[in-house]
Coordinates of N, CA and C in Angstrom, one line a residue:
L1252 N -22.3 3.2 -67.1 CA -22.2 4.0 -66.6 C -21.4 5.5 -65.7
P1253 N -22.7 6.5 -65.1 CA -22.3 7.4 -65.0 C -20.6 7.5 -64.6
M1254 N -19.9 8.9 -65.1 CA -18.4 8.9 -64.6 C -18.2 8.8 -62.9
K1255 N -18.8 9.6 -62.9 CA -18.8 10.0 -61.6 C -19.2 9.1 -60.3
A1256 N -20.6 7.4 -61.0 CA -20.6 6.3 -60.3 C -19.8 4.9 -60.8
F1257 N -18.8 5.1 -61.9 CA -17.7 4.6 -62.2 C -16.7 4.6 -61.4
R1258 N -16.3 6.3 -60.8 CA -15.5 6.5 -60.2 C -15.3 6.6 -58.5
S1259 N -16.9 5.5 -57.9 CA -16.9 5.3 -56.8 C -16.1 4.1 -56.2
Q1260 N -16.1 3.3 -58.3 CA -15.9 1.9 -58.2 C -14.7 1.5 -57.7
V1261 N -13.7 3.0 -58.4 CA -12.1 2.5 -58.9 C -12.1 3.8 -58.6
Q1262 N -10.8 3.4 -57.4 CA -10.1 3.8 -56.7 C -8.1 3.1 -56.8
M1263 N -7.3 4.8 -57.1 CA -6.4 3.9 -56.8 C -5.2 4.8 -55.7
V1264 N -4.2 4.0 -55.3 CA -3.3 4.0 -53.9 C -1.8 4.9 -55.0
F1265 N -1.9 5.7 -55.2 CA -0.4 6.4 -55.2 C 1.2 5.9 -54.6
Q1266 N 2.2 6.0 -56.1 CA 3.0 5.6 -55.1 C 3.7 6.8 -54.0
D1267 N 3.6 8.5 -54.5 CA 4.4 8.9 -53.4 C 3.1 9.1 -52.3
S1268 N 3.5 8.3 -51.0 CA 2.4 8.8 -49.7 C 2.2 10.1 -49.8
Y1269 N 3.2 10.8 -49.8 CA 2.7 12.2 -49.0 C 2.5 13.8 -50.1
S1270 N 2.9 13.4 -51.4 CA 1.9 14.5 -52.2 C 0.3 13.6 -52.7
S1271 N 0.4 12.6 -52.5 CA -1.0 12.7 -52.2 C -2.2 13.2 -51.7
L1272 N -1.3 13.4 -50.5 CA -2.6 13.8 -49.1 C -2.1 15.3 -49.4
N1273 N -3.3 15.8 -49.2 CA -3.9 17.4 -48.9 C -3.0 17.7 -47.2
P1274 N -2.1 18.7 -47.4 CA -1.2 18.7 -45.9 C -2.4 19.9 -45.3
R1275 N -3.4 20.7 -45.6 CA -4.1 21.1 -44.7 C -5.9 20.3 -44.2
L1276 N -5.2 19.1 -44.5 CA -6.8 17.9 -43.6 C -5.6 17.2 -42.7
T1277 N -6.6 17.2 -42.3 CA -6.1 15.4 -41.2 C -6.4 14.4 -41.5
I1278 N -6.0 13.1 -40.9 CA -5.3 12.1 -41.2 C -7.0 11.7 -42.2
E1279 N -8.3 12.4 -40.6 CA -9.6 11.6 -40.8 C -10.7 12.5 -41.2
E1280 N -10.1 13.9 -41.5 CA -10.5 14.5 -43.0 C -10.0 14.4 -44.2
S1281 N -8.9 13.9 -44.6 CA -8.8 13.0 -45.8 C -9.4 12.1 -46.2
V1282 N -9.9 11.2 -45.1 CA -10.1 10.2 -45.8 C -11.8 9.5 -45.7
A1283 N -12.2 11.2 -45.2 CA -14.0 11.1 -44.9 C -14.2 12.1 -46.1
F1284 N -13.3 12.2 -46.9 CA -13.7 13.9 -47.6 C -14.3 13.2 -48.8
T1285 N -13.9 12.1 -49.6 CA -14.8 11.6 -50.7 C -15.6 10.9 -50.6
P1286 N -16.0 10.4 -49.4 CA -17.8 9.8 -49.4 C -18.3 11.3 -48.7
R1287 N -18.1 11.9 -48.8 CA -18.8 13.2 -48.6 C -19.1 13.9 -50.1
V1288 N -18.3 13.4 -50.7 CA -18.4 14.2 -52.0 C -18.8 13.5 -52.6
H1289 N -19.2 12.0 -52.5 CA -20.3 11.1 -53.5 C -21.7 11.4 -52.3
G1290 N -22.2 12.4 -51.1 CA -23.2 12.2 -51.1 C -23.7 11.4 -49.8
V1291 N -22.5 10.9 -48.8 CA -22.7 10.1 -48.2 C -22.8 11.7 -46.7
P1292 N -23.7 11.5 -46.0 CA -24.1 12.3 -44.6 C -22.3 12.2 -44.1
P1293 N -22.3 13.7 -43.6 CA -20.7 14.0 -43.1 C -20.5 12.8 -41.4
R1294 N -21.2 12.5 -40.9 CA -21.5 12.2 -39.5 C -21.6 10.6 -40.1
E1295 N -22.1 9.8 -41.2 CA -21.7 8.6 -41.8 C -20.1 8.5 -42.3
A1296 N -20.0 9.7 -42.6 CA -18.4 9.6 -43.8 C -17.0 9.7 -42.0
T1297 N -17.3 10.4 -41.3 CA -16.3 10.2 -40.5 C -16.3 9.0 -39.8
E1298 N -17.7 8.8 -39.1 CA -17.4 7.1 -38.8 C -16.8 6.0 -39.6
R1299 N -16.9 6.0 -41.0 CA -16.4 5.6 -41.9 C -15.1 5.1 -42.1
A1300 N -14.5 6.7 -41.5 CA -13.0 7.1 -41.5 C -12.6 6.2 -40.6
R1301 N -13.2 6.6 -39.5 CA -12.4 5.8 -38.4 C -12.9 4.7 -38.3
Y1302 N -13.9 3.9 -38.7 CA -13.5 2.6 -38.6 C -11.9 1.9 -39.7
L1303 N -11.9 3.1 -40.8 CA -11.5 2.0 -42.1 C -9.4 2.9 -41.5
L1304 N -9.3 3.9 -40.6 CA -8.1 3.8 -39.6 C -7.6 2.6 -39.1
E1305 N -9.0 3.0 -38.3 CA -8.3 1.4 -37.5 C -8.3 0.0 -37.9
R1306 N -9.0 0.1 -39.4 CA -8.8 -1.4 -40.0 C -7.6 -1.6 -40.4
V1307 N -7.0 -0.2 -40.7 CA -5.7 0.3 -41.4 C -4.5 0.1 -40.7
G1308 N -4.8 -0.6 -39.0 CA -3.6 -0.4 -38.1 C -3.3 0.8 -37.0
L1309 N -4.4 2.3 -37.6 CA -4.3 3.4 -37.1 C -4.8 3.6 -36.9
E1310 N -4.9 3.5 -35.1 CA -5.8 3.8 -34.0 C -6.7 5.4 -34.1
P1311 N -8.1 5.8 -34.1 CA -8.3 6.9 -34.7 C -7.9 7.8 -33.5
K1312 N -8.1 7.3 -32.0 CA -8.1 8.3 -31.2 C -6.7 9.6 -31.1
R1313 N -5.2 8.5 -31.6 CA -4.0 8.5 -31.3 C -3.8 9.6 -33.1
F1314 N -4.4 9.4 -34.1 CA -3.8 9.1 -35.4 C -4.8 10.8 -36.2
A1315 N -7.1 10.1 -35.4 CA -7.2 11.1 -36.7 C -7.1 12.4 -36.8
G1316 N -6.4 13.2 -36.0 CA -6.8 14.8 -35.8 C -4.9 14.9 -36.3
R1317 N -3.8 13.9 -36.6 CA -2.7 14.5 -36.8 C -2.8 15.1 -38.3
Y1318 N -2.2 15.9 -38.9 CA -1.5 15.7 -40.8 C -0.7 15.1 -40.8
P1319 N -0.8 14.5 -42.2 CA 0.4 14.2 -43.0 C 1.9 14.0 -42.5
H1320 N 2.7 15.2 -42.4 CA 4.1 15.8 -42.2 C 4.1 15.3 -40.5
E1321 N 2.9 14.9 -39.9 CA 3.1 13.9 -39.0 C 3.7 12.4 -38.5
L1322 N 3.2 11.7 -39.7 CA 3.4 10.9 -40.1 C 4.6 9.6 -40.4
S1323 N 4.8 8.6 -40.6 CA 6.0 8.3 -41.5 C 5.1 7.1 -42.6
G1324 N 6.6 7.1 -43.4 CA 5.8 7.1 -45.1 C 4.7 5.9 -45.3
G1325 N 5.3 4.8 -43.9 CA 4.2 3.3 -44.2 C 2.8 4.0 -43.5
Q1326 N 2.8 4.9 -42.2 CA 1.4 5.5 -42.0 C 0.7 6.5 -42.4
R1327 N 1.6 7.1 -43.8 CA 0.6 7.7 -44.8 C 0.2 6.7 -45.8
Q1328 N 0.6 5.3 -46.4 CA 0.5 5.0 -47.1 C -0.7 4.3 -46.5
R1329 N -0.5 3.6 -45.1 CA -2.0 3.0 -44.7 C -3.0 4.5 -44.7
V1330 N -3.0 5.4 -44.7 CA -4.3 6.6 -44.9 C -4.3 6.9 -46.1
N1331 N -3.8 6.3 -47.1 CA -4.0 6.4 -48.9 C -4.8 5.2 -49.2
I1332 N -4.6 3.9 -48.4 CA -4.9 2.2 -48.6 C -6.5 3.2 -48.0
A1333 N -6.7 3.5 -46.5 CA -8.3 3.9 -45.8 C -8.3 4.9 -47.1
R1334 N -8.4 5.6 -47.8 CA -9.1 6.4 -48.5 C -9.8 6.4 -49.5
A1335 N -8.4 5.5 -50.3 CA -9.3 4.0 -51.6 C -10.2 3.4 -51.3
L1336 N -10.6 2.8 -50.1 CA -11.2 1.9 -49.5 C -13.2 3.0 -49.1
A1337 N -12.6 4.3 -48.8 CA -14.1 4.5 -48.0 C -15.3 4.4 -49.3
L1338 N -15.2 4.4 -50.0 CA -16.3 4.6 -51.0 C -16.3 3.2 -51.5
R1339 N -15.9 2.4 -50.8 CA -16.0 1.0 -51.5 C -16.2 0.1 -52.4
P1340 N -15.0 0.6 -52.9 CA -15.1 0.3 -54.4 C -15.1 -1.2 -54.5
R1341 N -14.6 -1.2 -56.6 CA -15.1 -2.9 -56.6 C -13.4 -2.9 -57.1
L1342 N -12.9 -2.3 -57.2 CA -11.0 -2.3 -57.8 C -9.9 -1.1 -57.0
V1343 N -9.2 -1.7 -57.1 CA -8.1 -0.8 -56.8 C -6.5 -0.5 -57.5
I1344 N -6.0 0.7 -58.3 CA -5.1 0.4 -58.8 C -4.2 0.9 -57.8
L1345 N -3.6 0.1 -58.0 CA -1.8 0.4 -56.6 C -1.1 0.7 -57.5
D1346 N 0.1 1.7 -58.0 CA 0.6 2.4 -58.2 C 2.1 2.5 -57.7
E1347 N 3.1 1.7 -57.9 CA 4.2 1.5 -56.8 C 4.1 1.7 -55.6
A1348 N 2.9 0.8 -55.4 CA 2.6 1.4 -54.3 C 3.5 1.5 -52.1
V1349 N 4.6 0.0 -51.9 CA 4.9 0.2 -51.8 C 6.8 0.3 -51.9
S1350 N 7.1 0.9 -53.4 CA 8.0 0.7 -54.0 C 8.8 1.8 -52.7
A1351 N 8.8 2.9 -52.2 CA 9.1 3.5 -51.6 C 9.3 3.1 -49.7
L1352 N 8.8 2.2 -48.9 CA 8.9 1.6 -48.3 C 10.2 1.1 -47.6
D1353 N 10.9 1.1 -46.3 CA 11.8 0.2 -46.3 C 11.0 -1.4 -46.3
K1354 N 12.0 -2.3 -45.8 CA 10.9 -4.0 -46.3 C 10.9 -4.0 -45.4
S1355 N 10.6 -3.9 -43.9 CA 9.7 -4.5 -43.0 C 9.0 -3.6 -43.2
V1356 N 9.1 -2.4 -43.4 CA 6.7 -1.6 -43.8 C 6.7 -1.9 -44.7
E1357 N 7.3 -2.2 -45.7 CA 6.4 -2.7 -47.1 C 6.0 -3.5 -47.2
A1358 N 6.3 -5.2 -46.1 CA 6.0 -6.5 -45.3 C 4.4 -7.0 -45.2
Q1359 N 4.4 -5.0 -44.0 CA 3.8 -5.5 -43.3 C 2.2 -4.3 -44.0
V1360 N 2.6 -3.8 -45.0 CA 1.6 -3.2 -45.9 C 1.3 -4.2 -46.9
L1361 N 2.0 -4.6 -47.2 CA 1.9 -6.1 -48.6 C 0.4 -6.7 -47.4
N1362 N 0.6 -7.0 -46.7 CA -0.1 -8.5 -45.3 C -1.7 -7.8 -45.7
L1363 N -1.6 -6.5 -45.4 CA -2.4 -5.8 -45.0 C -3.5 -5.7 -45.9
L1364 N -2.8 -5.4 -47.6 CA -3.6 -5.3 -48.2 C -4.5 -7.0 -48.8
L1365 N -3.9 -7.7 -48.6 CA -4.2 -9.2 -48.7 C -5.1 -9.5 -48.1
D1366 N -5.2 -8.8 -46.6 CA -6.1 -9.0 -45.8 C -7.5 -8.0 -46.1
L1367 N -7.3 -7.1 -46.0 CA -8.2 -6.5 -46.9 C -8.9 -6.8 -48.3
K1368 N -7.8 -7.6 -49.2 CA -8.5 -7.9 -50.3 C -9.7 -8.7 -50.0
A1369 N -9.2 -9.9 -49.1 CA -10.3 -11.0 -48.6 C -11.5 -10.1 -47.7
E1370 N -11.6 -8.9 -47.1 CA -12.4 -8.6 -46.2 C -13.6 -7.7 -47.4
F1371 N -12.4 -6.8 -48.1 CA -13.7 -6.2 -49.0 C -14.0 -6.8 -50.1
D1372 N -13.5 -8.1 -50.5 CA -14.0 -8.7 -52.1 C -13.3 -7.6 -53.1
L1373 N -11.8 -7.6 -53.3 CA -11.3 -6.4 -53.9 C -10.9 -7.1 -54.9
T1374 N -10.6 -6.1 -55.8 CA -9.6 -6.8 -57.0 C -8.5 -5.8 -57.4
Y1375 N -7.2 -5.9 -57.7 CA -6.2 -5.0 -57.1 C -5.8 -5.0 -58.6
V1376 N -5.3 -3.9 -58.6 CA -4.6 -3.9 -60.1 C -3.1 -3.4 -60.0
F1377 N -2.0 -4.3 -59.1 CA -0.7 -3.6 -59.1 C 0.1 -3.5 -60.1
I1378 N 0.3 -1.9 -60.0 CA 1.5 -2.3 -60.4 C 3.0 -1.8 -60.4
S1379 N 3.9 -3.0 -60.4 CA 5.5 -2.2 -59.6 C 6.1 -3.4 -60.7
H1380 N 7.6 -2.8 -59.8 CA 8.0 -3.0 -60.9 C 9.6 -4.1 -59.8
D1381 N 8.6 -4.5 -59.1 CA 9.2 -5.8 -58.1 C 8.6 -6.8 -58.2
L1382 N 9.4 -8.2 -58.9 CA 9.2 -9.2 -59.3 C 8.2 -9.7 -57.9
N1383 N 9.0 -9.7 -57.0 CA 8.9 -11.1 -55.5 C 7.9 -10.1 -55.1
V1384 N 7.2 -8.5 -55.2 CA 6.3 -8.1 -54.8 C 5.4 -9.1 -55.6
I1385 N 5.0 -8.6 -56.7 CA 4.4 -9.5 -57.5 C 3.6 -10.8 -57.4
R1386 N 4.8 -11.4 -57.3 CA 4.3 -13.0 -57.2 C 3.8 -13.4 -55.7
Y1387 N 4.7 -12.6 -54.6 CA 2.8 -13.0 -53.6 C 2.1 -12.0 -53.8
L1388 N 1.6 -10.8 -54.5 CA 0.5 -10.2 -54.6 C -0.7 -11.0 -55.0
C1389 N -0.2 -11.3 -56.2 CA -1.2 -11.3 -57.3 C -1.4 -12.9 -58.2
D1390 N -2.6 -12.5 -58.4 CA -3.2 -14.3 -58.6 C -2.9 -14.1 -60.7
R1391 N -3.1 -13.0 -60.7 CA -2.3 -13.3 -63.1 C -0.9 -11.6 -62.6
V1392 N -0.4 -12.3 -63.5 CA 0.8 -11.3 -64.0 C 0.1 -10.8 -65.4
M1393 N 0.4 -9.6 -66.6 CA 1.2 -8.6 -67.3 C 2.3 -8.1 -67.7
V1394 N 3.2 -8.8 -68.3 CA 4.6 -8.0 -68.3 C 4.4 -7.5 -69.5
M1395 N 4.9 -6.0 -69.4 CA 4.5 -5.0 -70.4 C 6.4 -4.8 -70.9
Y1396 N 6.3 -4.7 -72.2 CA 7.3 -3.5 -72.3 C 7.3 -2.6 -73.4
L1397 N 8.0 -1.7 -73.8 CA 8.1 -0.1 -74.1 C 6.4 0.4 -74.8
G1398 N 5.6 -0.2 -73.3 CA 3.7 0.1 -72.9 C 2.7 -1.1 -74.1
K1399 N 3.7 -2.0 -74.2 CA 2.8 -2.8 -75.2 C 3.2 -4.3 -73.6
V1400 N 1.8 -5.1 -74.4 CA 1.9 -6.0 -73.3 C 2.8 -7.7 -74.2
V1401 N 4.0 -8.6 -73.4 CA 4.6 -8.9 -73.9 C 4.2 -10.2 -73.5
E1402 N 3.8 -10.4 -72.4 CA 3.1 -12.0 -71.8 C 2.5 -11.6 -71.0
I1403 N 1.5 -12.5 -70.3 CA -0.1 -12.7 -69.8 C 0.2 -14.2 -69.4
G1404 N -0.2 -13.9 -67.8 CA -0.6 -15.5 -67.6 C -0.7 -15.5 -65.8
D1405 N -1.4 -16.7 -65.5 CA -1.1 -16.6 -63.8 C 0.1 -17.0 -63.5
T1406 N 0.2 -16.1 -62.3 CA 1.9 -15.9 -61.5 C 2.6 -17.0 -61.5
E1407 N 2.0 -18.2 -61.3 CA 3.3 -19.0 -61.2 C 3.4 -19.5 -62.2
S1408 N 2.6 -19.9 -63.4 CA 2.6 -19.7 -64.5 C 3.7 -19.3 -65.5
V1409 N 3.6 -18.0 -65.1 CA 4.7 -17.6 -65.7 C 6.4 -17.4 -64.9
Y1410 N 5.9 -17.2 -63.9 CA 7.3 -17.3 -62.9 C 7.6 -18.6 -63.3
A1411 N 7.3 -19.9 -63.9 CA 7.7 -20.9 -63.5 C 8.7 -21.5 -65.0
N1412 N 7.5 -20.7 -65.8 CA 7.8 -21.1 -67.4 C 7.3 -19.4 -68.3
P1413 N 9.0 -19.0 -67.4 CA 9.2 -17.4 -68.5 C 9.0 -18.1 -70.0
A1414 N 8.3 -17.2 -70.7 CA 9.1 -17.6 -72.3 C 8.7 -16.5 -73.2
H1415 N 8.9 -15.6 -73.2 CA 9.6 -13.7 -73.8 C 10.5 -13.9 -73.2
P1416 N 11.9 -13.6 -74.0 CA 13.2 -13.2 -73.6 C 12.8 -11.8 -72.6
Y1417 N 12.2 -11.4 -72.4 CA 12.3 -10.4 -71.6 C 11.8 -10.8 -70.6
T1418 N 10.2 -11.3 -70.2 CA 10.4 -11.7 -69.1 C 11.4 -12.5 -68.3
R1419 N 11.7 -13.1 -69.1 CA 13.9 -14.5 -68.9 C 13.9 -13.8 -68.6
A1420 N 14.9 -12.0 -68.8 CA 15.6 -11.5 -68.1 C 15.8 -10.4 -66.6
L1421 N 14.3 -10.4 -67.1 CA 13.1 -9.7 -65.6 C 13.5 -10.8 -64.5
L1422 N 13.0 -12.1 -64.5 CA 13.5 -12.9 -63.8 C 14.7 -13.6 -63.2
A1423 N 15.2 -13.6 -64.1 CA 17.0 -13.8 -63.9 C 17.8 -12.7 -63.0
S1424 N 17.1 -11.4 -63.2 CA 17.7 -10.3 -63.0 C 17.2 -10.2 -61.5
M1425 N 16.7 -11.3 -60.6 CA 16.0 -11.5 -59.4 C 16.4 -11.6 -58.6
P1426 N 17.6 -11.0 -57.4 CA 18.4 -11.4 -56.5 C 17.9 -12.2 -55.9
S1427 N 19.4 -13.3 -55.7 CA 19.3 -15.2 -55.0 C 19.8 -14.5 -53.4
M1428 N 19.5 -15.6 -53.1 CA 20.7 -15.5 -51.3 C 20.7 -16.8 -51.3
D1429 N 21.3 -17.6 -52.3 CA 21.3 -18.7 -52.7 C 23.1 -18.3 -53.7
P1430 N 24.2 -18.3 -52.7 CA 25.6 -17.7 -53.2 C 25.5 -18.8 -55.2
D1431 N 25.4 -19.3 -54.8 CA 25.6 -20.9 -56.0 C 24.3 -20.2 -57.1
H1432 N 24.1 -19.5 -56.8 CA 22.8 -18.6 -58.1 C 23.1 -17.8 -58.0
R1433 N 24.3 -16.8 -58.2 CA 24.6 -15.9 -58.4 C 23.9 -14.9 -59.9
T1434 N 24.6 -13.7 -60.4 CA 23.8 -13.0 -61.4 C 25.2 -13.2 -61.4
L1435 N 25.9 -13.2 -62.7 CA 27.5 -13.1 -63.2 C 27.4 -12.4 -64.3
A1436 N 26.6 -12.8 -65.1 CA 26.3 -11.6 -66.6 C 24.9 -10.7 -66.7
A1437 N 24.8 -9.6 -67.2 CA 23.7 -9.3 -66.9 C 22.7 -9.7 -68.0
P1438 N 21.2 -9.6 -67.6 CA 19.8 -10.8 -68.1 C 20.5 -10.0 -69.3
L1439 N 20.7 -7.9 -69.8 CA 19.5 -7.4 -70.4 C 21.0 -6.7 -70.7
A1440 N 21.4 -6.2 -72.3 CA 22.0 -4.9 -72.7 C 21.5 -4.1 -73.6
G1441 N 21.9 -2.7 -72.9 CA 21.5 -1.5 -74.3 C 20.6 -0.8 -73.5
D1442 N 19.3 0.2 -74.0 CA 18.5 0.3 -73.2 C 17.8 0.9 -74.3
P1443 N 16.4 1.1 -72.8 CA 15.4 0.7 -74.4 C 14.9 2.2 -75.0
P1444 N 14.6 2.0 -75.7 CA 13.8 2.5 -77.4 C 13.5 3.5 -76.2
N1445 N 13.3 4.4 -77.7 CA 12.1 5.8 -77.4 C 11.5 4.7 -77.5
P1446 N 10.0 5.3 -76.6 CA 8.3 4.9 -76.8 C 8.2 5.5 -77.7
I1447 N 8.1 6.9 -78.0 CA 7.8 7.8 -79.5 C 7.8 7.5 -79.9
N1448 N 9.0 6.7 -80.6 CA 9.7 6.1 -81.3 C 10.4 4.6 -81.5
P1449 N 9.4 4.3 -81.2 CA 10.1 2.5 -81.7 C 10.2 2.0 -82.3
P1450 N 11.0 1.1 -82.3 CA 11.9 0.0 -83.3 C 10.6 -0.6 -84.4
P1451 N 11.1 -0.4 -85.5 CA 10.2 -1.3 -86.5 C 9.7 -2.6 -86.0
G1452 N 8.8 -2.9 -86.0 CA 8.5 -5.1 -86.1 C 8.5 -5.3 -84.6
C1453 N 9.0 -5.8 -84.3 CA 9.3 -6.1 -82.5 C 10.2 -4.9 -81.6
S1454 N 9.2 -4.9 -80.6 CA 9.9 -3.8 -80.3 C 11.3 -4.3 -79.0
F1455 N 11.4 -5.1 -78.9 CA 12.0 -5.8 -78.0 C 13.2 -6.0 -78.6
H1456 N 13.4 -6.5 -80.0 CA 14.0 -6.7 -80.7 C 15.8 -6.5 -80.6
P1457 N 15.7 -4.8 -80.7 CA 17.4 -4.8 -80.7 C 18.1 -5.0 -79.0
R1458 N 17.5 -5.3 -78.5 CA 18.1 -5.6 -77.0 C 17.7 -7.9 -77.1
C1459 N 17.2 -8.5 -78.0 CA 16.8 -9.8 -77.7 C 18.1 -10.1 -78.0
A1460 N 19.0 -11.4 -77.4 CA 20.4 -12.5 -78.0 C 19.1 -13.0 -79.4
R1461 N 17.8 -13.2 -78.7 CA 17.5 -14.2 -80.1 C 17.2 -13.4 -81.5
A1462 N 17.2 -12.2 -81.9 CA 16.5 -11.3 -82.5 C 17.6 -11.5 -84.0
E1463 N 16.5 -12.5 -84.8 CA 16.7 -12.3 -86.2 C 15.6 -11.0 -87.2
P1464 N 16.8 -11.5 -88.3 CA 16.0 -10.6 -89.3 C 14.3 -10.1 -89.4
I1465 N 14.2 -11.1 -89.2 CA 12.5 -11.1 -89.6 C 12.1 -10.5 -87.9
C1466 N 12.7 -10.4 -87.5 CA 12.0 -9.5 -86.0 C 11.7 -8.5 -86.1
E1467 N 12.9 -7.8 -86.5 CA 13.1 -6.1 -87.2 C 12.0 -5.8 -88.4
R1468 N 11.3 -6.6 -89.3 CA 10.3 -6.9 -89.5 C 8.8 -6.7 -89.3
R1469 N 8.6 -8.2 -88.6 CA 7.4 -8.4 -88.6 C 6.8 -8.2 -86.3
A1470 N 5.9 -7.3 -86.6 CA 5.6 -7.2 -85.1 C 4.6 -8.4 -84.8
P1471 N 5.1 -8.9 -83.5 CA 4.3 -10.4 -83.7 C 3.5 -9.8 -82.4
V1472 N 2.1 -11.0 -82.1 CA 1.0 -10.3 -81.2 C 1.0 -11.5 -80.5
L1473 N -0.3 -11.3 -79.4 CA -0.9 -12.1 -79.1 C -0.7 -13.5 -78.9
S1474 N 0.1 -15.4 -78.5 CA -0.7 -16.0 -79.2 C 0.0 -16.8 -77.7
D1475 N -1.0 -18.1 -77.4 CA -0.8 -19.1 -76.8 C 0.1 -20.4 -77.6
A1476 N -0.3 -20.7 -78.5 CA -0.2 -21.8 -79.0 C 0.9 -22.3 -78.9
L1477 N 2.1 -22.1 -78.9 CA 3.4 -22.8 -78.3 C 3.4 -22.7 -76.9
A1478 N 3.6 -21.3 -76.1 CA 3.4 -21.2 -75.4 C 2.7 -21.5 -73.6
G1479 N 1.4 -21.8 -74.2 CA 0.6 -22.6 -73.2 C -0.4 -20.9 -72.1
H1480 N 0.2 -20.3 -72.5 CA -0.1 -18.6 -72.3 C -0.1 -17.9 -73.5
P1481 N -0.4 -16.1 -73.3 CA -0.3 -15.7 -74.2 C 0.9 -15.0 -73.9
V1482 N 1.4 -14.8 -75.3 CA 3.1 -14.4 -75.3 C 3.2 -13.5 -76.6
S1483 N 4.3 -12.9 -76.7 CA 3.8 -12.2 -77.4 C 5.6 -11.6 -78.1
C1484 N 5.4 -12.5 -78.9 CA 7.2 -13.2 -79.6 C 6.8 -14.1 -80.8
L1485 N 7.7 -14.1 -81.7 CA 7.5 -14.8 -83.3 C 7.6 -16.3 -82.8
M1486 N 8.4 -16.6 -81.8 CA 9.4 -17.8 -81.4 C 7.9 -18.3 -80.6
A1487 N 7.1 -17.4 -80.2 CA 5.9 -18.4 -79.9 C 4.4 -18.1 -80.9
M1488 N 4.7 -17.7 -81.8 CA 3.7 -18.1 -82.3 C 4.1 -18.7 -84.4
P1489 N 3.4 -20.1 -84.1 CA 3.5 -21.2 -85.5 C 3.6 -20.8 -86.8
D1490 N 3.1 -19.5 -87.3 CA 4.0 -19.2 -88.4 C 4.5 -18.2 -88.5
G1491 N 5.6 -17.9 -86.7 CA 5.8 -16.3 -86.8 C 6.8 -16.6 -88.0
G1492 N 7.9 -17.4 -88.2 CA 9.0 -17.4 -89.1 C 9.9 -17.2 -88.4
H1493 N 9.7 -17.5 -87.1 CA 11.8 -17.7 -86.5 C 12.1 -18.6 -86.5
S1494 N 13.8 -18.8 -86.7 CA 14.1 -20.4 -87.5 C 14.4 -21.0 -85.2
L1495 N 13.9 -20.4 -84.3 CA 13.7 -21.1 -83.5 C 12.5 -21.7 -82.9
P1496 N 11.4 -22.0 -83.1 CA 10.3 -22.3 -82.8 C 10.1 -22.2 -81.0
M1497 N 9.1 -22.1 -80.7 CA 9.5 -22.2 -79.0 C 8.6 -23.8 -78.8
R1498 N 9.5 -24.5 -78.4 CA 8.3 -25.8 -77.3 C 7.6 -25.2 -76.6
R1499 N 6.5 -26.8 -76.5 CA 5.5 -26.7 -75.9 C 6.1 -26.6 -74.3
M1500 N 5.5 -25.9 -73.6 CA 5.9 -26.0 -71.9 C 5.7 -27.1 -71.3
T1501 N 6.7 -27.8 -70.8 CA 5.3 -28.4 -69.6 C 5.0 -28.2 -68.0
P1502 N 4.3 -27.9 -67.4 CA 5.0 -27.3 -66.5 C 5.7 -27.9 -65.7
G1503 N 5.9 -26.6 -64.2 CA 7.1 -26.9 -63.9 C 8.7 -27.0 -64.5
L1504 N 8.5 -26.4 -65.7 CA 10.2 -26.9 -67.0 C 10.0 -25.4 -67.1
H1505 N 11.3 -25.3 -67.1 CA 11.2 -23.8 -67.8 C 11.2 -23.7 -69.6
A1506 N 11.0 -22.5 -70.4 CA 10.6 -23.3 -71.6 C 11.7 -22.9 -72.0
A1507 N 12.0 -23.6 -73.4 CA 13.4 -23.9 -74.1 C 13.7 -23.8 -74.9
T1508 N 14.8 -23.2 -76.3 CA 14.6 -23.1 -77.1 C 15.2 -23.5 -77.9
P1509 N 15.4 -24.0 -78.7 CA 16.0 -25.4 -79.2 C 18.0 -24.1 -79.7

């Protein structure tokens, strides 16, 4: 596809809801601007902007003429979502789209995203450090460490059976409301390595409790032979050379190593 046509199919919602909006444009102008650039007649672009503002919960009569500084963070993020949908894209990338919002507003925006996903038949790529948000919103999850994929699979499969040590550490760090399941020890120690000069072999080995000398020499590749879904770990590879090969996981049980 030509780049302009590709851009009309892929839109993005940024983390900072204020800096991603032009302070000199009204809310209506911000949403209508992109369709006009892509050849939509001005009147139709304005009508589309008003419809989308109403769809994301911002009544056009009250909000269309306002400027970004006159809105709250949650309202500005709703404007960004409406703007992303103005070209009727197939894919929307959301980069930490709710991390700057308080929890009550975050819940409203997440429910809005689910409704819009169903209404407009959207595909989301949702980037987040909040594992609860990922579980609520996403059908599939990709866990990355130092710019590399370490585990990928259906959300419930990965959450129920985390195979990679980093994934297990992430899930162990999630706060629990149950006082009998408090986190008493840090799941991980040390700091992430320099991504410009990553360690040899497995990039996670300096922080992995199950690291062995071979982890420093051999870089793992994604394999689903033992874990049930793709995992980048020598323990998950039949010929990985690790002394603790991962047992084949049973649905509903956490992955374990001897």
